Structure formats: C-alpha cells, structure tokens
mmCIF file of the C-alpha atoms, coordinates in Angstrom:
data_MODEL
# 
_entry.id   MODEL 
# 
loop_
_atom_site.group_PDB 
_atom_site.id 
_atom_site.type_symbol 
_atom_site.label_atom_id 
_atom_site.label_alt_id 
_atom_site.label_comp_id 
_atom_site.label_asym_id 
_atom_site.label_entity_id 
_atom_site.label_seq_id 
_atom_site.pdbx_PDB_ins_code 
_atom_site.Cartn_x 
_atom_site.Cartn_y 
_atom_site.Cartn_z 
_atom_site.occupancy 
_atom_site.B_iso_or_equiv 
_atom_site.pdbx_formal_charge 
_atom_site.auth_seq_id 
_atom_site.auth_comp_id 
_atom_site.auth_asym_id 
_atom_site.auth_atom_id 
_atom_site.pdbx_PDB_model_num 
ATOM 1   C CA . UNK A 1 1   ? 29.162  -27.585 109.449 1.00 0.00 ? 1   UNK A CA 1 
ATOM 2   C CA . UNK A 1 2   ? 28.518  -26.569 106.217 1.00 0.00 ? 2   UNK A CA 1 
ATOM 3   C CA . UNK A 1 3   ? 27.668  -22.960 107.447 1.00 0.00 ? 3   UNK A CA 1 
ATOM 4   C CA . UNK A 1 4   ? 31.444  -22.341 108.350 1.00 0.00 ? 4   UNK A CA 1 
ATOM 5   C CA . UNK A 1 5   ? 33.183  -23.868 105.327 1.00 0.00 ? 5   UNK A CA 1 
ATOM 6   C CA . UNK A 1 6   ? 34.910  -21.066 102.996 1.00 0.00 ? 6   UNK A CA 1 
ATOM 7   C CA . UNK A 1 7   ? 35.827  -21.414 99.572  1.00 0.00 ? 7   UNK A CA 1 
ATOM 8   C CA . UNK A 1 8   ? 38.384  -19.115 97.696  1.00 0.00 ? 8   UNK A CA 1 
ATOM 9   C CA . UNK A 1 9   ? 39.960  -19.135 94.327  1.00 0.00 ? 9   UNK A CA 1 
ATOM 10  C CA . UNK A 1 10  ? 42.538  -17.953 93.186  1.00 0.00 ? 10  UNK A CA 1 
ATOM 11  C CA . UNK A 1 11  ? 44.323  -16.656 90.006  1.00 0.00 ? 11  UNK A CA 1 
ATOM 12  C CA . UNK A 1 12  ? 46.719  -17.860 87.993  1.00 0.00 ? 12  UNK A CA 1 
ATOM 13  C CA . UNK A 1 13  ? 47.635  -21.192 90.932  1.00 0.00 ? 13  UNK A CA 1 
ATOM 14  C CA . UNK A 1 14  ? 47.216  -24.648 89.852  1.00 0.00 ? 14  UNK A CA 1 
ATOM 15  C CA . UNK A 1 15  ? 45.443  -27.048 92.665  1.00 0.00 ? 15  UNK A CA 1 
ATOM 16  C CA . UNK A 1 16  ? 44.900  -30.786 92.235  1.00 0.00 ? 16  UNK A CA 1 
ATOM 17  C CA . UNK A 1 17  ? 41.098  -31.854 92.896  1.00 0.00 ? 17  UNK A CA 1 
ATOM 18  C CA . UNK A 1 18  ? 39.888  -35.628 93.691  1.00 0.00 ? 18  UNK A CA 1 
ATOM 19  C CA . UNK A 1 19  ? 36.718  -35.666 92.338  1.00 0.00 ? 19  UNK A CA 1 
ATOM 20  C CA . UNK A 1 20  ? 34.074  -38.715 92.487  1.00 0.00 ? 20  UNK A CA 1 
ATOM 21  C CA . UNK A 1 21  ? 32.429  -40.317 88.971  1.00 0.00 ? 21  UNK A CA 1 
ATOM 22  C CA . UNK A 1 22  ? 29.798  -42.615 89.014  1.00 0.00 ? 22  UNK A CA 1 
ATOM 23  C CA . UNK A 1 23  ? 29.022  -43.621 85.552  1.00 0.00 ? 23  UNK A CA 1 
ATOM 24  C CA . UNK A 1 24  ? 25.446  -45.182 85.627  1.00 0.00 ? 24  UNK A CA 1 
ATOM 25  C CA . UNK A 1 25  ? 25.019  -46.226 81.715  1.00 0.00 ? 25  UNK A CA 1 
ATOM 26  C CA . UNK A 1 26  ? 27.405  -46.286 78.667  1.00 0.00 ? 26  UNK A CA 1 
ATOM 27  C CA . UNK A 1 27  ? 24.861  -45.720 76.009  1.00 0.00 ? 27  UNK A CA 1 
ATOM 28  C CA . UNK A 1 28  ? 24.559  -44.851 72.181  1.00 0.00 ? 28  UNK A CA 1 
ATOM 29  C CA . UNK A 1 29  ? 22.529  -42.157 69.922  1.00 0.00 ? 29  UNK A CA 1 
ATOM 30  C CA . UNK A 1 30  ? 21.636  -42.493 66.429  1.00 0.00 ? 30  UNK A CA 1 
ATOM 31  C CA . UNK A 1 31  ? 23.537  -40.510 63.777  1.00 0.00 ? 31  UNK A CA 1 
ATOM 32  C CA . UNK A 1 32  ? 21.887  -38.753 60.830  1.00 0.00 ? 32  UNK A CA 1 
ATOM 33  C CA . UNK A 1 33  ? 22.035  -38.174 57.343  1.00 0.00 ? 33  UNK A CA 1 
ATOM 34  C CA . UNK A 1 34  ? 21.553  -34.713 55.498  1.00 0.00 ? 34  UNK A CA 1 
ATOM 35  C CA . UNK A 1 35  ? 18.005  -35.419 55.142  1.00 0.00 ? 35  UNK A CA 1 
ATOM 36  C CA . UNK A 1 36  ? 17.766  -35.843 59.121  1.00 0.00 ? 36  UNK A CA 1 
ATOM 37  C CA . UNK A 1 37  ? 16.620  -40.000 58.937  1.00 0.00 ? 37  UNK A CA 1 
ATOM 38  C CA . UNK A 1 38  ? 19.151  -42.277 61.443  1.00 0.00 ? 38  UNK A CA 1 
ATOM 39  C CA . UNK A 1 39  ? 21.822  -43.863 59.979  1.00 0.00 ? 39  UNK A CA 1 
ATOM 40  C CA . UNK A 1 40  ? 24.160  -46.688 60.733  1.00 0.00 ? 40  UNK A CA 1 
ATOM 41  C CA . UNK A 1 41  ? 21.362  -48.862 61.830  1.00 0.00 ? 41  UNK A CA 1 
ATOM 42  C CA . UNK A 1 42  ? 20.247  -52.348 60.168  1.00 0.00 ? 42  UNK A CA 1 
ATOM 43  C CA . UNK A 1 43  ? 15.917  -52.213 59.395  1.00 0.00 ? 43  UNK A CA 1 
ATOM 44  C CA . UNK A 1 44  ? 15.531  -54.526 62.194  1.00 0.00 ? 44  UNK A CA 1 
ATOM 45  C CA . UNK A 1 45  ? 17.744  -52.593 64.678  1.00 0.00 ? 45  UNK A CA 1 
ATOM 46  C CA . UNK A 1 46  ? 15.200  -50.055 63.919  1.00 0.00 ? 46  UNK A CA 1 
ATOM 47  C CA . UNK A 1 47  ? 11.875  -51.329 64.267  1.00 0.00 ? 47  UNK A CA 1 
ATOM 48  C CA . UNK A 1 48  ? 13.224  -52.933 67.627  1.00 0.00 ? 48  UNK A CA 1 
ATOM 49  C CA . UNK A 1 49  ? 14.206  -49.290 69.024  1.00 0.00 ? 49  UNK A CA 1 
ATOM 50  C CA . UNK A 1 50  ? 10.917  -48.757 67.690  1.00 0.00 ? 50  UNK A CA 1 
ATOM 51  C CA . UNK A 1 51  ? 9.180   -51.272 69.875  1.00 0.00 ? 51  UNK A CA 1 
ATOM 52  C CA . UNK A 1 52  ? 11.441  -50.811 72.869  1.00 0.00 ? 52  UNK A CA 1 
ATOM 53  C CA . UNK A 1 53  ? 10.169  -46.921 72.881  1.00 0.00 ? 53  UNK A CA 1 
ATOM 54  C CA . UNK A 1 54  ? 6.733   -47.923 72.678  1.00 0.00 ? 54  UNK A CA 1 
ATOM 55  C CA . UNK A 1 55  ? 7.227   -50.147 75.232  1.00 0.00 ? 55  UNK A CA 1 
ATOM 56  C CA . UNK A 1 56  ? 8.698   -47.730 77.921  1.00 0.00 ? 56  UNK A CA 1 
ATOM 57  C CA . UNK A 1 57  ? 5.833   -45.269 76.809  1.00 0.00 ? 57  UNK A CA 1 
ATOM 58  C CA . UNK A 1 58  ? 3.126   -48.814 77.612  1.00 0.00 ? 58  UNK A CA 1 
ATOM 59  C CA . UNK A 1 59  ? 4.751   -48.954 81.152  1.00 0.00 ? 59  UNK A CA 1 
ATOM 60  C CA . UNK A 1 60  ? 5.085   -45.754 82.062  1.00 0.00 ? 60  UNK A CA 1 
ATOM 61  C CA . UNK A 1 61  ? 1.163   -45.201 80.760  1.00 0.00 ? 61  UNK A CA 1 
ATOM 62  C CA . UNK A 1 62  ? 0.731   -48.404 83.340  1.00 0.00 ? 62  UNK A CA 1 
ATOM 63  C CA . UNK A 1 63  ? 2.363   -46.204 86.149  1.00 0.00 ? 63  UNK A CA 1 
ATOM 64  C CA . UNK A 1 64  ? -0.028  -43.215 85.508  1.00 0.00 ? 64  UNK A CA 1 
ATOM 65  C CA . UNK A 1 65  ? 2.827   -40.894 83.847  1.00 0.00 ? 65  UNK A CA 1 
ATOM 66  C CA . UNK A 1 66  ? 4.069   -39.718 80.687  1.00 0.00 ? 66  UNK A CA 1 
ATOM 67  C CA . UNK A 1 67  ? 7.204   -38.647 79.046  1.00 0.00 ? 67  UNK A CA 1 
ATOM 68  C CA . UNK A 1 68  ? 6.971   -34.960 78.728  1.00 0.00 ? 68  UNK A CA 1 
ATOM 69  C CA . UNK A 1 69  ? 9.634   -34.532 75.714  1.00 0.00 ? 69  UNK A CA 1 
ATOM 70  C CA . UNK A 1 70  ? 9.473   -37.424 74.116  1.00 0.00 ? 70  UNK A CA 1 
ATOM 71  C CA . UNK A 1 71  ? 11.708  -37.247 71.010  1.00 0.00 ? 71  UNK A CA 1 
ATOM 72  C CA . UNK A 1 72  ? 14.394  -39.133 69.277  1.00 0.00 ? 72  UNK A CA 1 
ATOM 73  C CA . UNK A 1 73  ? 17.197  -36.790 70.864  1.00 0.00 ? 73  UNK A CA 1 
ATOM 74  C CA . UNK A 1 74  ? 16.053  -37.704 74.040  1.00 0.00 ? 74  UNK A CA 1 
ATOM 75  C CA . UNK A 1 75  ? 16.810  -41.584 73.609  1.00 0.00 ? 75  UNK A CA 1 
ATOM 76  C CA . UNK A 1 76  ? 19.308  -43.565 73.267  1.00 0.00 ? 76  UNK A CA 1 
ATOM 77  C CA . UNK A 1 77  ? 19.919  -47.682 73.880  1.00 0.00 ? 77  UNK A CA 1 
ATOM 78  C CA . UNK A 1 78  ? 22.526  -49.641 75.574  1.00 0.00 ? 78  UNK A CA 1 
ATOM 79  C CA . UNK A 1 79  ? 22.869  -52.813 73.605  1.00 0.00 ? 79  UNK A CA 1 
ATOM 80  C CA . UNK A 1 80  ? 22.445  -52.802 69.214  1.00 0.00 ? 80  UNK A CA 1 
ATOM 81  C CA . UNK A 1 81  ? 21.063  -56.387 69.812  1.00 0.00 ? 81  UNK A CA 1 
ATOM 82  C CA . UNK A 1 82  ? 18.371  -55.669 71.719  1.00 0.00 ? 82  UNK A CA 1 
ATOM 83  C CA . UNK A 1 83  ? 18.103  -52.049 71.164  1.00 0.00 ? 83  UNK A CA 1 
ATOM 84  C CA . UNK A 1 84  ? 17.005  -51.500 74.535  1.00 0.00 ? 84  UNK A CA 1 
ATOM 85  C CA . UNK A 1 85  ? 15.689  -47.587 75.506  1.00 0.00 ? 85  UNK A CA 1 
ATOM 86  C CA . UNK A 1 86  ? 18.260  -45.164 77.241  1.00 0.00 ? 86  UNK A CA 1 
ATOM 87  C CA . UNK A 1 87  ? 16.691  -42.070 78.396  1.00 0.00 ? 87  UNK A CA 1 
ATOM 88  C CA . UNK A 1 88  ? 19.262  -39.289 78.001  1.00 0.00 ? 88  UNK A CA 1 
ATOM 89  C CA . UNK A 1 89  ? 18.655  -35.387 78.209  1.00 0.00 ? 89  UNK A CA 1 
ATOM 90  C CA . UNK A 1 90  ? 16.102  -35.039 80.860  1.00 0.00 ? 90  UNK A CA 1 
ATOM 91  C CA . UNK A 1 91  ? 15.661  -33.111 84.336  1.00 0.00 ? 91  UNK A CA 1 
ATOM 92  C CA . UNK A 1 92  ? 12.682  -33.517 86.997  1.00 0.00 ? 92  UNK A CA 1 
ATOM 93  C CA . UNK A 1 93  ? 10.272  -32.564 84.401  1.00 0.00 ? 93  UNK A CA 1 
ATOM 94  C CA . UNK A 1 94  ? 10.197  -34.722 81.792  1.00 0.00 ? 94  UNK A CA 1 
ATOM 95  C CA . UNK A 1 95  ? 8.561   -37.425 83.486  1.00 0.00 ? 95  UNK A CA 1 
ATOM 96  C CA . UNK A 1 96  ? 5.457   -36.109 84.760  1.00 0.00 ? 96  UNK A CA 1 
ATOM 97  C CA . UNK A 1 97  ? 3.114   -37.720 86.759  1.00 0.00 ? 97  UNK A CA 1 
ATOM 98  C CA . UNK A 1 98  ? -0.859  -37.250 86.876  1.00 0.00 ? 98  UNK A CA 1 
ATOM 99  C CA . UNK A 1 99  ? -1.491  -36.539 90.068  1.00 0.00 ? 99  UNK A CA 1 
ATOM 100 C CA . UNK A 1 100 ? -2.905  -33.555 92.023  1.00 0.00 ? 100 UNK A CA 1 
ATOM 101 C CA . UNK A 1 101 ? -0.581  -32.891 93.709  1.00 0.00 ? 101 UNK A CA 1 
ATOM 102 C CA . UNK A 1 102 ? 2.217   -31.867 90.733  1.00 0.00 ? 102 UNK A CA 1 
ATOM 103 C CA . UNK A 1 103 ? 2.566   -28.327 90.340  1.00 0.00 ? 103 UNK A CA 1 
ATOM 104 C CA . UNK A 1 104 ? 3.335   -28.923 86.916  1.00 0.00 ? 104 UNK A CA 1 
ATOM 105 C CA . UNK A 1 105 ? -0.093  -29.623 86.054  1.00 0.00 ? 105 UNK A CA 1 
ATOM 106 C CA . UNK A 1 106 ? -3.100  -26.967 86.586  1.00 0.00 ? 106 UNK A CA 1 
ATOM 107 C CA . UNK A 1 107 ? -6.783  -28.449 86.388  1.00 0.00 ? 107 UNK A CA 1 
ATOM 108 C CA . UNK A 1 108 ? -9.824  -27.019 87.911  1.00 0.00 ? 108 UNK A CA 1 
ATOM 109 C CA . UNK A 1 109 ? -12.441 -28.467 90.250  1.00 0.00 ? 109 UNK A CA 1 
ATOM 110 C CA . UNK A 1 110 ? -13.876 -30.537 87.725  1.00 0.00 ? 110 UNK A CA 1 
ATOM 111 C CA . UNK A 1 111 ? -10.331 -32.477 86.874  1.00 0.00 ? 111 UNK A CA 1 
ATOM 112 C CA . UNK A 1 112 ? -9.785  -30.509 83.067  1.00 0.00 ? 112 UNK A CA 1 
ATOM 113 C CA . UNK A 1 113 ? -6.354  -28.806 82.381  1.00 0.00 ? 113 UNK A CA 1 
ATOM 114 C CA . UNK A 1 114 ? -5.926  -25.426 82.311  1.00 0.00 ? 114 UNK A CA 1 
ATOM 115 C CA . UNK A 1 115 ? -2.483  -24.628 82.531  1.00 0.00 ? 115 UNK A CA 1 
ATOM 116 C CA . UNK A 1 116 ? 1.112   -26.939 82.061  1.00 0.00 ? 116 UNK A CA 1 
ATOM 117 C CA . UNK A 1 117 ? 4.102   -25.533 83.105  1.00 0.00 ? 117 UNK A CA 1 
ATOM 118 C CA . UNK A 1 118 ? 6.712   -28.196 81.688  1.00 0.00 ? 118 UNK A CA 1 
ATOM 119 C CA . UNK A 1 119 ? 8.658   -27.947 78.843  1.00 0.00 ? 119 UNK A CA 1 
ATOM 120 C CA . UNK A 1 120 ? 7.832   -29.659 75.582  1.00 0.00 ? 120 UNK A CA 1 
ATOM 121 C CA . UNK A 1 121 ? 8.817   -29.934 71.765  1.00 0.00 ? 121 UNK A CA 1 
ATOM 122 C CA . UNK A 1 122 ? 6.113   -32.071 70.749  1.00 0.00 ? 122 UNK A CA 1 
ATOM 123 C CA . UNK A 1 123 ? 2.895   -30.797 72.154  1.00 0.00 ? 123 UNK A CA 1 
ATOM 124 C CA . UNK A 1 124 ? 0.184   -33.378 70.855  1.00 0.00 ? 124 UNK A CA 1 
ATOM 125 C CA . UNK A 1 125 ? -2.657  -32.160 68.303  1.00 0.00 ? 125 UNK A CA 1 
ATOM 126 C CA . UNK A 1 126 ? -5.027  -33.668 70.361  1.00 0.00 ? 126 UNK A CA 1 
ATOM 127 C CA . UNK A 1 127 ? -4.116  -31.232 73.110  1.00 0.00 ? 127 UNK A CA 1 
ATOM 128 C CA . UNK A 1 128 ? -4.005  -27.853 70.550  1.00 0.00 ? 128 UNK A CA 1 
ATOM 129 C CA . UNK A 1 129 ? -6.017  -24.830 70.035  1.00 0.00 ? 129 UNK A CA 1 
ATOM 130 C CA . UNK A 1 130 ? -3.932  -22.528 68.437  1.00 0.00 ? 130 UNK A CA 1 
ATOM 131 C CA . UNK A 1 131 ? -0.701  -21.315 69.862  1.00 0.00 ? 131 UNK A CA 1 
ATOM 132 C CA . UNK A 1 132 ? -2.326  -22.368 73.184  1.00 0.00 ? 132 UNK A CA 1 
ATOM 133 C CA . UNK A 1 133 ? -4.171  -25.521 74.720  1.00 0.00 ? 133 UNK A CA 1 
ATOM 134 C CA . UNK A 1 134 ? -7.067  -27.370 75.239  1.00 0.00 ? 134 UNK A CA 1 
ATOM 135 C CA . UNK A 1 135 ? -9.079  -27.620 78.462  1.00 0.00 ? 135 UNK A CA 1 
ATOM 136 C CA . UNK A 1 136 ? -9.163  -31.393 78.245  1.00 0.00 ? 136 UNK A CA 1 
ATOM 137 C CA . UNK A 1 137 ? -9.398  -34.517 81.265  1.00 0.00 ? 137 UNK A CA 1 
ATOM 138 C CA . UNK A 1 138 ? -6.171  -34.571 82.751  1.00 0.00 ? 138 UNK A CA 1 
ATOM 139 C CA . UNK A 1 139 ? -5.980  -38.542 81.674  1.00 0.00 ? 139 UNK A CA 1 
ATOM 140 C CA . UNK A 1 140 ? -5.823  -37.537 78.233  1.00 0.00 ? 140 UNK A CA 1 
ATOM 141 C CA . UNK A 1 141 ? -2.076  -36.299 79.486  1.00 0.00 ? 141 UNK A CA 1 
ATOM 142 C CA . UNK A 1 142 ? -1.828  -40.138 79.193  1.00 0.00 ? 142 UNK A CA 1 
ATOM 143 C CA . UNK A 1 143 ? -0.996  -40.084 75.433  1.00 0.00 ? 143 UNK A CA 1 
ATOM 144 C CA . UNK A 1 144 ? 0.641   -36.735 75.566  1.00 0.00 ? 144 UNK A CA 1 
ATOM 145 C CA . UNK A 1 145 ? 3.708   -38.256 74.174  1.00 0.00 ? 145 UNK A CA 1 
ATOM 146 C CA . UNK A 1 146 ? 2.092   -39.367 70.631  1.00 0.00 ? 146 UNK A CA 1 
ATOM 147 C CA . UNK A 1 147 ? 3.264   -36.239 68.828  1.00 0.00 ? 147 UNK A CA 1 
ATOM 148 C CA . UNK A 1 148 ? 7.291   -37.373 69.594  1.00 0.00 ? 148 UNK A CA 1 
ATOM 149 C CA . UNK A 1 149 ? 6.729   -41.103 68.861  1.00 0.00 ? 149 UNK A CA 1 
ATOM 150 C CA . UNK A 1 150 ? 5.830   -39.947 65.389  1.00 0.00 ? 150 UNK A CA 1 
ATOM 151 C CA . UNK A 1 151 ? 9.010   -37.556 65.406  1.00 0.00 ? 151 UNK A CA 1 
ATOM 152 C CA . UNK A 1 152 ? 10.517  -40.779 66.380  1.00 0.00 ? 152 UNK A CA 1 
ATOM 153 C CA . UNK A 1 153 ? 9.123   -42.831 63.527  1.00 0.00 ? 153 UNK A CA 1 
ATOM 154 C CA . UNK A 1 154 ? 9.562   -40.188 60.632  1.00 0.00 ? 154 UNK A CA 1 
ATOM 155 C CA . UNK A 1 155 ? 13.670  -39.728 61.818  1.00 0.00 ? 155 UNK A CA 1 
ATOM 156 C CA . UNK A 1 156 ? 14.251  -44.185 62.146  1.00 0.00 ? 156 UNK A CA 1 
ATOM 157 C CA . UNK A 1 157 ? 12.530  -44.200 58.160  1.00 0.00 ? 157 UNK A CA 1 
ATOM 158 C CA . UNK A 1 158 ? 11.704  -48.094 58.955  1.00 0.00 ? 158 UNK A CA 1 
ATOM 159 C CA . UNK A 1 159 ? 11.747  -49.653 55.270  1.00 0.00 ? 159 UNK A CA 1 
ATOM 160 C CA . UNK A 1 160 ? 8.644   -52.134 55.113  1.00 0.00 ? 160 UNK A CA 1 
ATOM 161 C CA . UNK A 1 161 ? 7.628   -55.024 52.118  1.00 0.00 ? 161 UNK A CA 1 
ATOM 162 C CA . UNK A 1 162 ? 4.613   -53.146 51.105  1.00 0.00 ? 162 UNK A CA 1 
ATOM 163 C CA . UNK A 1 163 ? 3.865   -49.176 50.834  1.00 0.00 ? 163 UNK A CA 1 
ATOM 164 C CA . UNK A 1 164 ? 0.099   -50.374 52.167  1.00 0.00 ? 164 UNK A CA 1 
ATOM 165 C CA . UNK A 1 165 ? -0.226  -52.975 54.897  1.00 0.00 ? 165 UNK A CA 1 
ATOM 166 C CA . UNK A 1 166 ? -3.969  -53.999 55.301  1.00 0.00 ? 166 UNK A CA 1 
ATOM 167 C CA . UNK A 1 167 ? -4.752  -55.046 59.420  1.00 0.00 ? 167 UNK A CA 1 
ATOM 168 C CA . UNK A 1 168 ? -6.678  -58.063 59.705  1.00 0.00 ? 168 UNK A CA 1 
ATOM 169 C CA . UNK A 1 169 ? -9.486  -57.879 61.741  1.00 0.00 ? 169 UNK A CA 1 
ATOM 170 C CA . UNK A 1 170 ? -10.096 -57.573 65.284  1.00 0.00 ? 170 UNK A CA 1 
ATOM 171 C CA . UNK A 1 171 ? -6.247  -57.349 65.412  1.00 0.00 ? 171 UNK A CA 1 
ATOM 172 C CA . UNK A 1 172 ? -6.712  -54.864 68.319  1.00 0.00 ? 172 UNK A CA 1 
ATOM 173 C CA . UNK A 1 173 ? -10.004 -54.252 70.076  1.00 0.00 ? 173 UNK A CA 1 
ATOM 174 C CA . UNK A 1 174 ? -11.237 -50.732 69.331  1.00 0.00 ? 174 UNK A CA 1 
ATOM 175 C CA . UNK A 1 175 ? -9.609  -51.586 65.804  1.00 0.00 ? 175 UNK A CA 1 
ATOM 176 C CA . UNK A 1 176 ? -8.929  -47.923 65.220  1.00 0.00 ? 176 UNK A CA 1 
ATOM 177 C CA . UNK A 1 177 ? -6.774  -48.532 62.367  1.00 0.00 ? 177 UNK A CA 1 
ATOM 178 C CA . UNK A 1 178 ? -7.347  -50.881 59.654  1.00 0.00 ? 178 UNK A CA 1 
ATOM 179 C CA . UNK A 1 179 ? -4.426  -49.938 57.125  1.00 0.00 ? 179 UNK A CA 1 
ATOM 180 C CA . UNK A 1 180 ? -1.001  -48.730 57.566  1.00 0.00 ? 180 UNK A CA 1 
ATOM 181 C CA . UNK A 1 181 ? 0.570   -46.519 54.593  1.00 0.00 ? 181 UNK A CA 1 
ATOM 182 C CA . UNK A 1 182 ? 4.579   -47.272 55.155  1.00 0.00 ? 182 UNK A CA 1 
ATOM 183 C CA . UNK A 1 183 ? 5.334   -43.871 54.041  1.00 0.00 ? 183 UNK A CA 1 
ATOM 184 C CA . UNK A 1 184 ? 3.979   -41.844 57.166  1.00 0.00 ? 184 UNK A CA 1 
ATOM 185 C CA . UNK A 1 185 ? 3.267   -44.598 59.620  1.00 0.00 ? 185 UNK A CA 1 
ATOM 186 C CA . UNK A 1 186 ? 3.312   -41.925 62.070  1.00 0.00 ? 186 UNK A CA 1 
ATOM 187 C CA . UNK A 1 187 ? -0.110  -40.739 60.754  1.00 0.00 ? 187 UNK A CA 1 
ATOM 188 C CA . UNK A 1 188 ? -1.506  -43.873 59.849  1.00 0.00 ? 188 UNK A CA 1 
ATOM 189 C CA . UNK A 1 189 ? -1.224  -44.726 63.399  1.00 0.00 ? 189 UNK A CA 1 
ATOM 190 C CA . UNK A 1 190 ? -3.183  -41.730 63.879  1.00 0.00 ? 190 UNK A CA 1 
ATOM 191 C CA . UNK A 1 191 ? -0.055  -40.112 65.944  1.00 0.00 ? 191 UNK A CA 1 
ATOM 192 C CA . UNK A 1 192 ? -1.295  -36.580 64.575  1.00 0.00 ? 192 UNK A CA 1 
ATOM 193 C CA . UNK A 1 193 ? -4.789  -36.982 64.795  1.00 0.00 ? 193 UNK A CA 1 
ATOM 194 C CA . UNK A 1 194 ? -6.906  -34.165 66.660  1.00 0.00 ? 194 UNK A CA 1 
ATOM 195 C CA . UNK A 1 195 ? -9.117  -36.799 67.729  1.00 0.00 ? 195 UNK A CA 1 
ATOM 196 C CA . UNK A 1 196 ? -8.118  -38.210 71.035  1.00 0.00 ? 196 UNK A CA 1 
ATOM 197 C CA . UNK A 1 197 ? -10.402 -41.037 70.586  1.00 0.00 ? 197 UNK A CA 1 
ATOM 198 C CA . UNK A 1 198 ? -8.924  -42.170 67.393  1.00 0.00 ? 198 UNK A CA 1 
ATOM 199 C CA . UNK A 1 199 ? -5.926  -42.447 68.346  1.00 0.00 ? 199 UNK A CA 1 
ATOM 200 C CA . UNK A 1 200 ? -4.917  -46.207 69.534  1.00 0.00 ? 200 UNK A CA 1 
ATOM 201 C CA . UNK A 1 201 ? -3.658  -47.036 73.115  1.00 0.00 ? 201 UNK A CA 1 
ATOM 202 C CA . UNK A 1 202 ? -0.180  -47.984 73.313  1.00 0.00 ? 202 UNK A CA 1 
ATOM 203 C CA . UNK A 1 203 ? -1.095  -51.605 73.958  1.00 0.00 ? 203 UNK A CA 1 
ATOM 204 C CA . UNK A 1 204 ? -2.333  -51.166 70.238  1.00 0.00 ? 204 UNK A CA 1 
ATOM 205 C CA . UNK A 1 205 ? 0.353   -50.079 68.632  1.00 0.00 ? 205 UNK A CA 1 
ATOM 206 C CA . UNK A 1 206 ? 2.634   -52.826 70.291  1.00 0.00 ? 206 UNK A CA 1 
ATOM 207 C CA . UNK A 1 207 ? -0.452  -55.256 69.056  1.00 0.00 ? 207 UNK A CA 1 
ATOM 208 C CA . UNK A 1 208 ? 0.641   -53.453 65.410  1.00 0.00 ? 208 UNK A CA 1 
ATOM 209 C CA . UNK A 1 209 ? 4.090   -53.564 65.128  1.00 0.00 ? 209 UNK A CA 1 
ATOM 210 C CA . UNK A 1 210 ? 3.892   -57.574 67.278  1.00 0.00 ? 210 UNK A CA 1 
ATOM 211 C CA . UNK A 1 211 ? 1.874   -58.509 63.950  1.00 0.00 ? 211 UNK A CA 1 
ATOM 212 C CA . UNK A 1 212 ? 4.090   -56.533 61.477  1.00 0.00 ? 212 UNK A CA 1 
ATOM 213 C CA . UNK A 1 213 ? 6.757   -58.212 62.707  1.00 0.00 ? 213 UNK A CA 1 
ATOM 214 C CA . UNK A 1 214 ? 5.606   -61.630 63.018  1.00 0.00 ? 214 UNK A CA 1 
ATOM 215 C CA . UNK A 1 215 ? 4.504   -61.158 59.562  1.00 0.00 ? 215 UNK A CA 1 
ATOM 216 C CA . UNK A 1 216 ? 7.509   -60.744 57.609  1.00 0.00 ? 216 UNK A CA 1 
ATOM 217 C CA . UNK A 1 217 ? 6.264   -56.819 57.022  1.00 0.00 ? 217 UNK A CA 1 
ATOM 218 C CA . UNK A 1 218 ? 9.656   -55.545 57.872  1.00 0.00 ? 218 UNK A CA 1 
ATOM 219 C CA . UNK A 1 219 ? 12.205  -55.269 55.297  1.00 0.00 ? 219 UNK A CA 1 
ATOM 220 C CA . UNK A 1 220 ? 15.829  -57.108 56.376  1.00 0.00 ? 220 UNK A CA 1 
# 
C-alpha cells in the first residue's frame, strides 16, 4: 500500500541502493565545428541522415502527426552505415498528434488554429504573423516541422558536384521546385517559404534527394 510506505533520509549515513536500468538504444550525436556545421561525418553519411530524417518526418506525416521540435539536437542515429534516426531529447510533447481531442492544439468550430501550447524552436514561416501565429487549417500542422529540417540541412553542410542542380521535369508531381542552389538547399526546397502551398510534401523531397542521389549529385 503505497499510502503507508515512509521514506526518510538521513545525514551524513551511507546506504547501498539496487536500482533497475533498462537501456533502450546506444546512440550517437553529431559534433561541431566553430562555425556550428557537423563534423566527423563522411558526405554520404550525411545526406543518408539526411534522408533517414525525412523519412521519419514522411511516416509520421502518414500517421497524422508531426514532430514538434524538430532540430538537429534532437536526433541522433544508431548505426554510421545506415545512419538510421534516433530521437533523443523529447517528452510527451514533441510528437503531437492532429486530433481534437489534444489539448495541445486549440482550433475553433470551423477546424483553424488559434492557440498551441507545445514547445518549439523552429516555428515554421508558413505558420507566422509576427511574434504570434496564424489562424491556419489544423492540417497545415502537417508540415510544421519544415523550419527544423532546414536547421537540419544548414548544420550537416552536404557538399554537392554542382552549386546549381537543374530538376528534370515532372520529377515530382506538383513540381514545386525546378532548381536546387547547393548553398541553401534549405530554401531552395522552399523550407522557409511563407507560402504553405509552395512548399513540397515530404514524399517530394525524398523524390529530390532519391534523384540527387541516384545521380551522382552528391560529392564522395
């Protein structure tokens, strides 16, 4: 009965505990360089962490839920082969689902947003007005997590072949984006563009880097 148990400590006595460790994942985190860009990774270890976190934003977007502080200190990956994503640093809030009933998200009768109550670094541009938000569709929440992939990008500093990258056509099929400059692909993705609709789908992006890589646009 835990109503009876008493606990006491005292002072200057010495008492042996047995305590129970489960250790789920043994996982690694980029270092950095005085310019804040990740270092002791290869190029292609990079774009693949790259990939992977687009990936886990793609299913996550398939499960009707976003990452709420989506940032490069908030991964981490288990295996430098694969470079497979580790979330690290997050409580019941950072994954937030849209649904009515999470308190986390306020939106009136007609389904727009007009209060959040989660914590975030990287609140999207698409979702600013000011020092405040938008009253947009709660889907939009969707791609919420835009503004820390390009956080992501900018830190990893992927090197690429060319310092423009023309798309071919119909790569994608809203073909948002039809030329990548490699020295903010963040925002030639669109990442910080205040126009939701501009802004690809995650299914895009993957489309984007699939071709860059398949294309020999990645430096080794």
């Amino acid at each position: 009965n835990s109503n009876l148990d008493k606990y006491e400590f005292k002072p200057n006595t010495k008492k042996i505990y047995n305590f129970d460790y489960v250790i789920t994942k043994i996982y690694n985190t980029p270092s950095f360089d005085k310019y804040g860009y990740a270092i002791g990774l290869s190029n292609l270890q990079k774009f693949a962490f790259l990939y992977n976190n687009v990936v886990l934003l793609y299913e996550l977007h398939q499960n009707n839920s976003f990452h709420a502080d989506f940032k490069i200190g908030n991964v981490g990956w288990e295996d430098g082969n694969t470079m497979n994503v580790v979330l690290i640093d997050y409580d019941i809030e950072t994954i937030q689902i849209l649904d009515k009933l999470n308190q986390d998200i306020i939106t009136n009768s007609q389904g727009y947003i007009t209060s959040i109550r989660y914590p975030s670094t990287y609140i999207p541009e698409f979702f600013k007005d000011g020092d405040g938000i938008k009253s947009i569709p709660a889907k939009q929440l969707l791609k919420y997590s835009v503004g820390g992939l390009h956080n992501i990008i900018k830190v990893l500093n992927i090197e690429f072949t060319s310092t423009e990258i023309d798309l071919p056509t119909n790569l994608v099929e809203s073909q948002k984006i039809s030329k990548l400059y490699s020295s903010d692909l963040g925002k030639s993705l669109n990442l910080l563009n205040k126009d939701y609709d501009s802004i690809p789908e995650y299914s895009e992006i993957l489309a984007i880097l699939g071709w860059l890589y398949l294309n020999k646009k990645i430096k080794e």
